[in-house]
Amino acid sequence: MIKSPLKFILLLAVSILGIVISCTKEEDPISITATDFTVTIAENPTLGQVLGTVAVTTNRGTLAYSVEPSETLNGAFAINATTGQITVSNISFFDFETRTSITGKVKVTNGSVSKLINVTITLTDVIEVVVNISDFNVTIAENPTQGQVLGTVTASTNVGSLTYAIEEEGPSSPISVNSSGQLTVKTPSKFNYELRTTVQAIVIATSGSVSKTATVTVTLTDVTETVQKRLDDGETPIQIYTKDNTLLNQIYGKTFAGGKIGSLTTTGTVGRGNCLILYFDQEYSGNQSASNTAANDLVSNGYSDWRLLTESEAITVCATQGAVPNLFPFAYFWTSSGCGGICYKAYYFSNSSCGSGGEPSSNNHQLVAVRVYVEDNT
């Protein structure tokens, strides 16, 4: 009978002791154990690059992390608030030539308890690629040959070797560059003094992921050219030529080498640098509409692309040449320009002056069919 009360008392004492021990553990203060963070990396890291995770432990609860404001390098690195992972936040700070290390502090918090951890990031030097290239200038005579050497660009790099390219290079690009930086003529028709006095391109020098550009400027000098060359290049300003070379003889003192103008070969449609060619077989009497139809339907010398002059073309021709003496056996001829309503315009050439276009008083004017010889000089 006595053993049972004693057993009960013993069990009660053990229970009370357990409660006391348990209460004591819950009331232990929060503690944080941390080690300063140090790491060594190469300069010029990428944005968001992981640098590592701070080493921190606590006896209970959950830790939170934040970067303490710095007096000099705010924002150099960031830390994940829950994991303690440190990453690159501003790549501009990680430049060995500016500084060899980055320091700061991270704050670790658990409830009302916090601790500061020193962060030291040591940078190592990386050889950075530097590319230098100078603008290229040269003066040559117009009409070079394809592949003619213009010179070599001056460029250098401190790492590896350079490759070269022409910006927006294509079939019509005026200049080419080879693997040594040598520049050559790619499209000779672009080197036409009568169309432009300079030819330009952009050359790109590249080493690794680093590129630099320079401007290539080729200055052209004029060359006295034959009539045939000017016609072949399509560079002659708007002129009038008849099938018997009348005006050609007056301007250049010689006959077109190919004989009749009608034998020229067309290479395209109307464009810049065009040479306007007039051809007429006979006088024509009729109204403008009939004249226009006749011009469009004309097939002569193997060409079917004949048409009437516009008034603006006629004005340009007359202004370019001045009076056109003895060019036509008549004064007025039809143009394809309308003057409003149903009327049409004719234009007047005299031996002493250029006339003006307007509605003619008579329908009895001449047909002058024209076609255009074109070289693509755009």
GROMACS .gro file of C-alpha atoms in nm:
model
  378
    1MET     CA    1   0.000   0.000   0.000
    2ILE     CA    2   0.287   0.240   0.071
    3LYS     CA    3   0.465   0.169  -0.263
    4SER     CA    4   0.183   0.301  -0.477
    5PRO     CA    5   0.182   0.654  -0.324
    6LEU     CA    6   0.557   0.668  -0.353
    7LYS     CA    7   0.540   0.562  -0.717
    8PHE     CA    8   0.282   0.828  -0.785
    9ILE     CA    9   0.491   1.097  -0.622
   10LEU     CA   10   0.798   0.992  -0.820
   11LEU     CA   11   0.610   1.006  -1.148
   12LEU     CA   12   0.469   1.347  -1.061
   13ALA     CA   13   0.815   1.484  -0.984
   14VAL     CA   14   0.952   1.358  -1.317
   15SER     CA   15   0.663   1.523  -1.507
   16ILE     CA   16   0.715   1.857  -1.333
   17LEU     CA   17   1.087   1.843  -1.409
   18GLY     CA   18   1.013   1.778  -1.779
   19ILE     CA   19   0.781   2.078  -1.788
   20VAL     CA   20   1.047   2.297  -1.629
   21ILE     CA   21   1.312   2.179  -1.874
   22SER     CA   22   1.076   2.234  -2.170
   23CYS     CA   23   0.990   2.588  -2.060
   24THR     CA   24   1.356   2.668  -2.018
   25LYS     CA   25   1.436   2.565  -2.382
   26GLU     CA   26   1.154   2.780  -2.529
   27GLU     CA   27   1.283   3.082  -2.348
   28ASP     CA   28   1.643   3.050  -2.468
   29PRO     CA   29   1.744   3.372  -2.652
   30ILE     CA   30   1.767   3.369  -3.037
   31SER     CA   31   2.123   3.339  -3.156
   32ILE     CA   32   2.273   3.394  -3.503
   33THR     CA   33   2.609   3.252  -3.608
   34ALA     CA   34   2.761   3.394  -3.926
   35THR     CA   35   3.088   3.404  -4.118
   36ASP     CA   36   3.209   3.698  -4.326
   37PHE     CA   37   3.159   3.644  -4.700
   38THR     CA   38   3.464   3.653  -4.926
   39VAL     CA   39   3.496   3.559  -5.292
   40THR     CA   40   3.739   3.619  -5.581
   41ILE     CA   41   3.605   3.661  -5.937
   42ALA     CA   42   3.726   3.789  -6.274
   43GLU     CA   43   3.632   4.145  -6.357
   44ASN     CA   44   3.343   4.228  -6.590
   45PRO     CA   45   3.091   3.968  -6.466
   46THR     CA   46   2.743   3.945  -6.616
   47LEU     CA   47   2.441   4.109  -6.457
   48GLY     CA   48   2.287   3.871  -6.204
   49GLN     CA   49   2.592   3.646  -6.189
   50VAL     CA   50   2.586   3.438  -5.867
   51LEU     CA   51   2.875   3.515  -5.631
   52GLY     CA   52   2.781   3.269  -5.357
   53THR     CA   53   2.565   3.231  -5.045
   54VAL     CA   54   2.641   3.370  -4.700
   55ALA     CA   55   2.712   3.109  -4.429
   56VAL     CA   56   2.464   3.177  -4.144
   57THR     CA   57   2.287   2.959  -3.885
   58THR     CA   58   2.035   3.031  -3.610
   59ASN     CA   59   1.917   2.824  -3.311
   60ARG     CA   60   1.552   2.868  -3.408
   61GLY     CA   61   1.321   3.070  -3.628
   62THR     CA   62   1.370   3.201  -3.983
   63LEU     CA   63   1.644   3.427  -4.121
   64ALA     CA   64   1.598   3.727  -4.349
   65TYR     CA   65   1.874   3.895  -4.550
   66SER     CA   66   1.931   4.249  -4.680
   67VAL     CA   67   2.220   4.460  -4.809
   68GLU     CA   68   2.329   4.745  -4.585
   69PRO     CA   69   2.365   5.083  -4.760
   70SER     CA   70   2.725   5.160  -4.853
   71GLU     CA   71   2.888   5.500  -4.844
   72THR     CA   72   3.052   5.455  -5.185
   73LEU     CA   73   2.915   5.163  -5.389
   74ASN     CA   74   2.542   5.138  -5.334
   75GLY     CA   75   2.388   4.874  -5.558
   76ALA     CA   76   2.707   4.686  -5.649
   77PHE     CA   77   2.562   4.354  -5.534
   78ALA     CA   78   2.225   4.220  -5.422
   79ILE     CA   79   2.117   3.943  -5.187
   80ASN     CA   80   1.816   3.714  -5.198
   81ALA     CA   81   1.601   3.804  -4.895
   82THR     CA   82   1.519   3.444  -4.809
   83THR     CA   83   1.815   3.234  -4.933
   84GLY     CA   84   2.110   3.465  -4.869
   85GLN     CA   85   2.243   3.419  -5.224
   86ILE     CA   86   2.457   3.715  -5.338
   87THR     CA   87   2.450   3.826  -5.705
   88VAL     CA   88   2.598   4.103  -5.922
   89SER     CA   89   2.365   4.401  -5.936
   90ASN     CA   90   2.570   4.670  -6.116
   91ILE     CA   91   2.837   4.546  -6.358
   92SER     CA   92   2.997   4.891  -6.391
   93PHE     CA   93   3.143   4.855  -6.041
   94PHE     CA   94   3.326   4.534  -6.130
   95ASP     CA   95   3.607   4.695  -6.329
   96PHE     CA   96   3.959   4.597  -6.225
   97GLU     CA   97   4.108   4.911  -6.380
   98THR     CA   98   3.889   5.119  -6.146
   99ARG     CA   99   3.909   4.908  -5.828
  100THR     CA  100   4.052   4.570  -5.728
  101SER     CA  101   3.789   4.484  -5.466
  102ILE     CA  102   3.434   4.563  -5.365
  103THR     CA  103   3.330   4.564  -5.001
  104GLY     CA  104   2.999   4.598  -4.823
  105LYS     CA  105   2.782   4.455  -4.549
  106VAL     CA  106   2.487   4.220  -4.537
  107LYS     CA  107   2.235   4.231  -4.251
  108VAL     CA  108   2.093   3.901  -4.124
  109THR     CA  109   1.775   3.925  -3.914
  110ASN     CA  110   1.576   3.680  -3.703
  111GLY     CA  111   1.289   3.850  -3.527
  112SER     CA  112   1.440   4.132  -3.322
  113VAL     CA  113   1.791   3.991  -3.347
  114SER     CA  114   2.025   4.091  -3.630
  115LYS     CA  115   2.386   4.059  -3.726
  116LEU     CA  116   2.609   4.231  -3.983
  117ILE     CA  117   2.831   4.028  -4.212
  118ASN     CA  118   3.123   4.177  -4.402
  119VAL     CA  119   3.123   4.110  -4.779
  120THR     CA  120   3.450   4.130  -4.971
  121ILE     CA  121   3.463   4.063  -5.346
  122THR     CA  122   3.815   4.056  -5.488
  123LEU     CA  123   3.854   4.120  -5.861
  124THR     CA  124   4.116   3.974  -6.091
  125ASP     CA  125   4.228   4.142  -6.411
  126VAL     CA  126   4.109   4.025  -6.752
  127ILE     CA  127   4.278   4.128  -7.075
  128GLU     CA  128   4.007   4.329  -7.251
  129VAL     CA  129   3.978   4.341  -7.627
  130VAL     CA  130   4.053   4.683  -7.775
  131VAL     CA  131   3.993   4.757  -8.143
  132ASN     CA  132   4.117   5.073  -8.316
  133ILE     CA  133   4.043   5.176  -8.674
  134SER     CA  134   4.095   5.501  -8.863
  135ASP     CA  135   3.881   5.663  -9.131
  136PHE     CA  136   4.012   5.592  -9.480
  137ASN     CA  137   4.043   5.863  -9.748
  138VAL     CA  138   4.172   5.835 -10.103
  139THR     CA  139   4.139   6.025 -10.432
  140ILE     CA  140   4.115   5.840 -10.764
  141ALA     CA  141   4.007   5.910 -11.121
  142GLU     CA  142   3.651   5.821 -11.206
  143ASN     CA  143   3.564   5.504 -11.399
  144PRO     CA  144   3.792   5.258 -11.215
  145THR     CA  145   3.790   4.891 -11.305
  146GLN     CA  146   3.620   4.627 -11.095
  147GLY     CA  147   3.860   4.499 -10.830
  148GLN     CA  148   4.087   4.804 -10.851
  149VAL     CA  149   4.272   4.841 -10.520
  150LEU     CA  150   4.189   5.156 -10.326
  151GLY     CA  151   4.421   5.091 -10.031
  152THR     CA  152   4.418   4.920  -9.692
  153VAL     CA  153   4.244   5.043  -9.379
  154THR     CA  154   4.457   5.115  -9.072
  155ALA     CA  155   4.329   4.905  -8.781
  156SER     CA  156   4.465   4.712  -8.483
  157THR     CA  157   4.363   4.498  -8.187
  158ASN     CA  158   4.544   4.389  -7.870
  159VAL     CA  159   4.390   4.042  -7.869
  160GLY     CA  160   4.363   3.791  -8.150
  161SER     CA  161   4.318   3.903  -8.511
  162LEU     CA  162   4.078   4.131  -8.695
  163THR     CA  163   3.806   4.048  -8.945
  164TYR     CA  164   3.662   4.308  -9.178
  165ALA     CA  165   3.326   4.372  -9.342
  166ILE     CA  166   3.143   4.648  -9.526
  167GLU     CA  167   2.827   4.764  -9.352
  168GLU     CA  168   2.515   4.675  -9.554
  169GLU     CA  169   2.722   4.506  -9.822
  170GLY     CA  170   2.523   4.379 -10.116
  171PRO     CA  171   2.530   4.346 -10.495
  172SER     CA  172   2.520   4.724 -10.541
  173SER     CA  173   2.770   4.806 -10.267
  174PRO     CA  174   3.040   5.031 -10.418
  175ILE     CA  175   3.335   4.893 -10.217
  176SER     CA  176   3.455   4.554 -10.096
  177VAL     CA  177   3.703   4.468  -9.820
  178ASN     CA  178   3.903   4.146  -9.785
  179SER     CA  179   4.035   3.962  -9.479
  180SER     CA  180   4.342   4.185  -9.468
  181GLY     CA  181   4.148   4.511  -9.472
  182GLN     CA  182   4.229   4.583  -9.835
  183LEU     CA  183   3.960   4.793 -10.006
  184THR     CA  184   3.870   4.740 -10.371
  185VAL     CA  185   3.615   4.868 -10.622
  186LYS     CA  186   3.311   4.641 -10.626
  187THR     CA  187   3.063   4.832 -10.844
  188PRO     CA  188   3.247   5.054 -11.097
  189SER     CA  189   2.928   5.230 -11.210
  190LYS     CA  190   2.911   5.398 -10.867
  191PHE     CA  191   3.242   5.573 -10.935
  192ASN     CA  192   3.099   5.816 -11.190
  193TYR     CA  193   3.208   6.180 -11.145
  194GLU     CA  194   2.908   6.310 -11.338
  195LEU     CA  195   2.673   6.147 -11.085
  196ARG     CA  196   2.871   6.199 -10.764
  197THR     CA  197   3.209   6.338 -10.668
  198THR     CA  198   3.260   6.114 -10.364
  199VAL     CA  199   3.182   5.752 -10.287
  200GLN     CA  200   3.147   5.642  -9.925
  201ALA     CA  201   3.111   5.320  -9.730
  202ILE     CA  202   3.138   5.205  -9.368
  203VAL     CA  203   3.400   4.940  -9.287
  204ILE     CA  204   3.372   4.730  -8.970
  205ALA     CA  205   3.673   4.581  -8.790
  206THR     CA  206   3.596   4.304  -8.539
  207SER     CA  207   3.796   4.111  -8.281
  208GLY     CA  208   3.594   3.863  -8.078
  209SER     CA  209   3.279   4.042  -7.967
  210VAL     CA  210   3.426   4.391  -8.006
  211SER     CA  211   3.372   4.593  -8.325
  212LYS     CA  212   3.463   4.942  -8.440
  213THR     CA  213   3.359   5.123  -8.755
  214ALA     CA  214   3.528   5.377  -8.981
  215THR     CA  215   3.417   5.580  -9.281
  216VAL     CA  216   3.572   5.511  -9.620
  217THR     CA  217   3.564   5.816  -9.848
  218VAL     CA  218   3.677   5.794 -10.211
  219THR     CA  219   3.703   6.133 -10.383
  220LEU     CA  220   3.664   6.119 -10.760
  221THR     CA  221   3.837   6.336 -11.017
  222ASP     CA  222   3.683   6.404 -11.357
  223VAL     CA  223   3.808   6.232 -11.669
  224THR     CA  224   3.740   6.359 -12.021
  225GLU     CA  225   3.527   6.088 -12.174
  226THR     CA  226   3.418   6.003 -12.524
  227VAL     CA  227   3.059   6.053 -12.627
  228GLN     CA  228   3.026   5.677 -12.650
  229LYS     CA  229   3.143   5.632 -12.291
  230ARG     CA  230   2.905   5.896 -12.161
  231LEU     CA  231   2.617   5.739 -12.347
  232ASP     CA  232   2.711   5.389 -12.233
  233ASP     CA  233   2.724   5.508 -11.871
  234GLY     CA  234   2.387   5.680 -11.910
  235GLU     CA  235   2.533   5.989 -11.743
  236THR     CA  236   2.460   6.245 -12.016
  237PRO     CA  237   2.204   6.502 -11.897
  238ILE     CA  238   1.878   6.512 -12.089
  239GLN     CA  239   1.975   6.584 -12.451
  240ILE     CA  240   1.810   6.553 -12.788
  241TYR     CA  241   1.959   6.324 -13.051
  242THR     CA  242   1.813   6.262 -13.392
  243LYS     CA  243   1.869   5.952 -13.599
  244ASP     CA  244   2.114   6.139 -13.822
  245ASN     CA  245   2.318   6.271 -13.523
  246THR     CA  246   2.246   6.636 -13.608
  247LEU     CA  247   2.264   6.766 -13.251
  248LEU     CA  248   2.533   6.521 -13.152
  249ASN     CA  249   2.757   6.670 -13.418
  250GLN     CA  250   2.677   7.023 -13.301
  251ILE     CA  251   2.757   6.948 -12.936
  252TYR     CA  252   3.050   6.710 -12.962
  253GLY     CA  253   3.175   6.761 -13.316
  254LYS     CA  254   3.161   6.392 -13.391
  255THR     CA  255   2.918   6.120 -13.485
  256PHE     CA  256   2.800   5.858 -13.240
  257ALA     CA  257   3.028   5.558 -13.292
  258GLY     CA  258   2.741   5.315 -13.326
  259GLY     CA  259   2.590   5.491 -13.625
  260LYS     CA  260   2.223   5.570 -13.583
  261ILE     CA  261   2.097   5.652 -13.234
  262GLY     CA  262   1.818   5.406 -13.296
  263SER     CA  263   2.071   5.124 -13.260
  264LEU     CA  264   2.137   5.191 -12.890
  265THR     CA  265   2.055   4.909 -12.651
  266THR     CA  266   1.814   4.976 -12.368
  267THR     CA  267   1.911   4.843 -12.024
  268GLY     CA  268   1.614   4.940 -11.811
  269THR     CA  269   1.347   5.196 -11.750
  270VAL     CA  270   1.363   5.568 -11.683
  271GLY     CA  271   1.593   5.651 -11.393
  272ARG     CA  272   1.864   5.887 -11.282
  273GLY     CA  273   2.146   5.952 -11.522
  274ASN     CA  274   1.923   5.896 -11.825
  275CYS     CA  275   1.990   6.010 -12.178
  276LEU     CA  276   1.677   6.117 -12.363
  277ILE     CA  277   1.676   6.010 -12.729
  278LEU     CA  278   1.446   6.154 -12.993
  279TYR     CA  279   1.380   5.981 -13.320
  280PHE     CA  280   1.150   6.094 -13.598
  281ASP     CA  281   1.070   5.946 -13.937
  282GLN     CA  282   0.825   6.189 -14.091
  283GLU     CA  283   0.600   6.480 -14.033
  284TYR     CA  284   0.274   6.395 -13.869
  285SER     CA  285  -0.056   6.572 -13.888
  286GLY     CA  286  -0.330   6.497 -13.642
  287ASN     CA  287  -0.447   6.574 -13.290
  288GLN     CA  288  -0.253   6.501 -12.973
  289SER     CA  289  -0.449   6.191 -12.887
  290ALA     CA  290  -0.379   6.036 -13.227
  291SER     CA  291  -0.015   6.144 -13.204
  292ASN     CA  292   0.019   5.983 -12.861
  293THR     CA  293  -0.132   5.658 -12.989
  294ALA     CA  294   0.096   5.659 -13.290
  295ALA     CA  295   0.403   5.709 -13.070
  296ASN     CA  296   0.303   5.428 -12.835
  297ASP     CA  297   0.235   5.192 -13.127
  298LEU     CA  298   0.559   5.275 -13.306
  299VAL     CA  299   0.809   4.993 -13.361
  300SER     CA  300   1.134   5.109 -13.513
  301ASN     CA  301   1.493   4.987 -13.510
  302GLY     CA  302   1.379   4.686 -13.308
  303TYR     CA  303   1.238   4.895 -13.021
  304SER     CA  304   0.874   4.927 -12.921
  305ASP     CA  305   0.914   5.151 -12.611
  306TRP     CA  306   0.856   5.480 -12.793
  307ARG     CA  307   0.640   5.758 -12.646
  308LEU     CA  308   0.577   6.132 -12.665
  309LEU     CA  309   0.784   6.382 -12.470
  310THR     CA  310   0.621   6.532 -12.164
  311GLU     CA  311   0.613   6.910 -12.156
  312SER     CA  312   0.856   6.921 -11.863
  313GLU     CA  313   1.104   6.708 -12.060
  314ALA     CA  314   1.072   6.940 -12.356
  315ILE     CA  315   1.134   7.242 -12.134
  316THR     CA  316   1.440   7.076 -11.979
  317VAL     CA  317   1.579   6.986 -12.319
  318CYS     CA  318   1.531   7.335 -12.451
  319ALA     CA  319   1.672   7.498 -12.138
  320THR     CA  320   1.973   7.265 -12.144
  321GLN     CA  321   2.059   7.323 -12.505
  322GLY     CA  322   1.918   7.671 -12.554
  323ALA     CA  323   1.766   7.719 -12.894
  324VAL     CA  324   1.786   7.408 -13.108
  325PRO     CA  325   1.872   7.538 -13.454
  326ASN     CA  326   1.771   7.332 -13.753
  327LEU     CA  327   1.679   7.037 -13.538
  328PHE     CA  328   1.328   6.994 -13.670
  329PRO     CA  329   1.173   7.097 -13.998
  330PHE     CA  330   0.885   7.245 -13.801
  331ALA     CA  331   0.820   7.461 -13.496
  332TYR     CA  332   0.555   7.290 -13.284
  333PHE     CA  333   0.527   6.927 -13.187
  334TRP     CA  334   0.290   6.743 -12.956
  335THR     CA  335   0.371   6.652 -12.596
  336SER     CA  336   0.194   6.397 -12.377
  337SER     CA  337   0.099   6.662 -12.119
  338GLY     CA  338  -0.262   6.773 -12.090
  339CYS     CA  339  -0.366   7.128 -12.007
  340GLY     CA  340  -0.696   7.043 -11.840
  341GLY     CA  341  -1.025   6.934 -11.984
  342ILE     CA  342  -0.984   6.777 -12.326
  343CYS     CA  343  -0.707   7.001 -12.455
  344TYR     CA  344  -0.345   6.901 -12.496
  345LYS     CA  345  -0.014   7.082 -12.505
  346ALA     CA  346   0.239   7.129 -12.779
  347TYR     CA  347   0.584   7.276 -12.738
  348TYR     CA  348   0.768   7.522 -12.958
  349PHE     CA  349   1.133   7.520 -13.067
  350SER     CA  350   1.265   7.802 -13.282
  351ASN     CA  351   1.608   7.879 -13.419
  352SER     CA  352   1.653   8.160 -13.166
  353SER     CA  353   1.462   8.074 -12.853
  354CYS     CA  354   1.256   7.822 -12.663
  355GLY     CA  355   0.886   7.868 -12.694
  356SER     CA  356   0.622   7.785 -12.436
  357GLY     CA  357   0.388   7.494 -12.409
  358GLY     CA  358   0.019   7.546 -12.441
  359GLU     CA  359  -0.297   7.454 -12.622
  360PRO     CA  360  -0.219   7.491 -12.991
  361SER     CA  361  -0.441   7.684 -13.225
  362SER     CA  362  -0.421   7.407 -13.479
  363ASN     CA  363  -0.412   7.030 -13.469
  364ASN     CA  364  -0.153   7.018 -13.745
  365HIS     CA  365   0.166   6.951 -13.547
  366GLN     CA  366   0.442   6.697 -13.570
  367LEU     CA  367   0.493   6.359 -13.406
  368VAL     CA  368   0.828   6.319 -13.228
  369ALA     CA  369   0.858   5.974 -13.076
  370VAL     CA  370   1.115   5.930 -12.799
  371ARG     CA  371   1.272   5.648 -12.605
  372VAL     CA  372   1.515   5.648 -12.312
  373TYR     CA  373   1.852   5.480 -12.289
  374VAL     CA  374   1.918   5.404 -11.925
  375GLU     CA  375   2.217   5.287 -11.723
  376ASP     CA  376   2.140   5.209 -11.359
  377ASN     CA  377   2.349   5.469 -11.176
  378THR     CA  378   2.142   5.495 -10.860
   0.00000   0.00000   0.00000
